[in-house]
Amino acid sequence: MAAVCQVTGAVPGFGHTISHSHRRTKRRFDPNVQKKTYFVPSLGRNIKLNVSAKGIKVIDARGIESVVKDLLAKGVKL
């Protein structure tokens, strides 16, 4: 599963792991992406979304109908 949130667009960040001796090695900071299923009354069916923890909070605040409308306007296939 790709580490990209469909709602917020969060993508992995890159940086360094720094050891005690201060040697740097590359690492990747992945967003907390979860696969969630939501029922959308306007579509009359369930949809599966890859959403980050912040994306789940956005859906809780704005409502699934509003978020789905924005996703469909962007051209995301649901």
Short mmCIF file of C-alpha atoms in Angstrom, two decimals:
data_model
loop_
_atom_site.label_atom_id
_atom_site.label_comp_id
_atom_site.label_asym_id
_atom_site.label_seq_id
_atom_site.Cartn_x
_atom_site.Cartn_y
_atom_site.Cartn_z
CA MET A 1 0.00 0.00 0.00
CA ALA A 2 1.38 3.41 -0.94
CA ALA A 3 1.99 5.76 1.97
CA VAL A 4 -0.21 8.56 0.54
CA CYS A 5 -3.36 9.93 2.16
CA GLN A 6 -6.25 10.36 -0.30
CA VAL A 7 -7.84 13.13 1.80
CA THR A 8 -4.94 15.33 2.92
CA GLY A 9 -2.36 14.31 0.34
CA ALA A 10 0.24 13.51 3.02
CA VAL A 11 3.30 11.81 1.52
CA PRO A 12 6.48 10.38 3.06
CA GLY A 13 9.15 12.77 4.27
CA PHE A 14 12.85 12.01 4.06
CA GLY A 15 15.69 12.72 6.46
CA HIS A 16 18.48 11.15 8.45
CA THR A 17 18.76 8.79 11.38
CA ILE A 18 21.56 10.18 13.52
CA SER A 19 23.45 7.69 15.66
CA HIS A 20 25.16 8.39 18.97
CA SER A 21 28.45 8.87 17.11
CA HIS A 22 26.59 11.35 14.85
CA ARG A 23 26.80 9.24 11.68
CA ARG A 24 23.87 9.94 9.38
CA THR A 25 21.96 7.33 7.41
CA LYS A 26 18.97 8.00 5.17
CA ARG A 27 15.50 7.20 6.44
CA ARG A 28 11.90 7.72 5.47
CA PHE A 29 9.14 9.21 7.64
CA ASP A 30 5.87 7.57 6.54
CA PRO A 31 2.49 9.13 7.39
CA ASN A 32 0.17 7.02 9.54
CA VAL A 33 -1.94 5.70 6.63
CA GLN A 34 -4.85 3.35 7.36
CA LYS A 35 -7.33 1.64 5.04
CA LYS A 36 -10.81 2.69 6.19
CA THR A 37 -14.26 1.81 4.87
CA TYR A 38 -16.99 4.47 4.96
CA PHE A 39 -20.66 4.29 3.96
CA VAL A 40 -21.61 7.20 1.70
CA PRO A 41 -25.40 7.73 1.64
CA SER A 42 -25.35 9.83 -1.57
CA LEU A 43 -23.57 7.03 -3.46
CA GLY A 44 -25.57 4.35 -1.63
CA ARG A 45 -22.50 2.17 -1.06
CA ASN A 46 -19.32 1.69 0.94
CA ILE A 47 -16.04 3.19 -0.23
CA LYS A 48 -12.52 2.27 0.87
CA LEU A 49 -10.07 5.10 1.42
CA ASN A 50 -6.37 5.17 2.31
CA VAL A 51 -6.38 7.95 4.90
CA SER A 52 -3.86 9.23 7.42
CA ALA A 53 -4.77 9.80 11.06
CA LYS A 54 -5.23 13.50 10.26
CA GLY A 55 -7.41 12.55 7.28
CA ILE A 56 -9.70 10.58 9.61
CA LYS A 57 -10.02 13.67 11.82
CA VAL A 58 -10.85 15.79 8.75
CA ILE A 59 -13.61 13.33 7.79
CA ASP A 60 -14.97 13.42 11.35
CA ALA A 61 -15.02 17.25 11.33
CA ARG A 62 -16.32 17.95 7.80
CA GLY A 63 -18.36 14.81 7.19
CA ILE A 64 -17.85 12.05 4.65
CA GLU A 65 -20.25 13.62 2.11
CA SER A 66 -18.22 16.84 1.90
CA VAL A 67 -14.92 14.98 1.62
CA VAL A 68 -16.24 12.62 -1.08
CA LYS A 69 -17.59 15.58 -3.06
CA ASP A 70 -14.13 17.21 -3.02
CA LEU A 71 -12.43 13.93 -4.01
CA LEU A 72 -14.80 13.45 -6.94
CA ALA A 73 -14.18 17.07 -8.04
CA LYS A 74 -10.43 16.29 -8.10
CA GLY A 75 -11.13 13.26 -10.29
CA VAL A 76 -10.24 10.56 -7.75
CA LYS A 77 -11.85 7.21 -8.60
CA LEU A 78 -13.81 5.84 -5.62
#
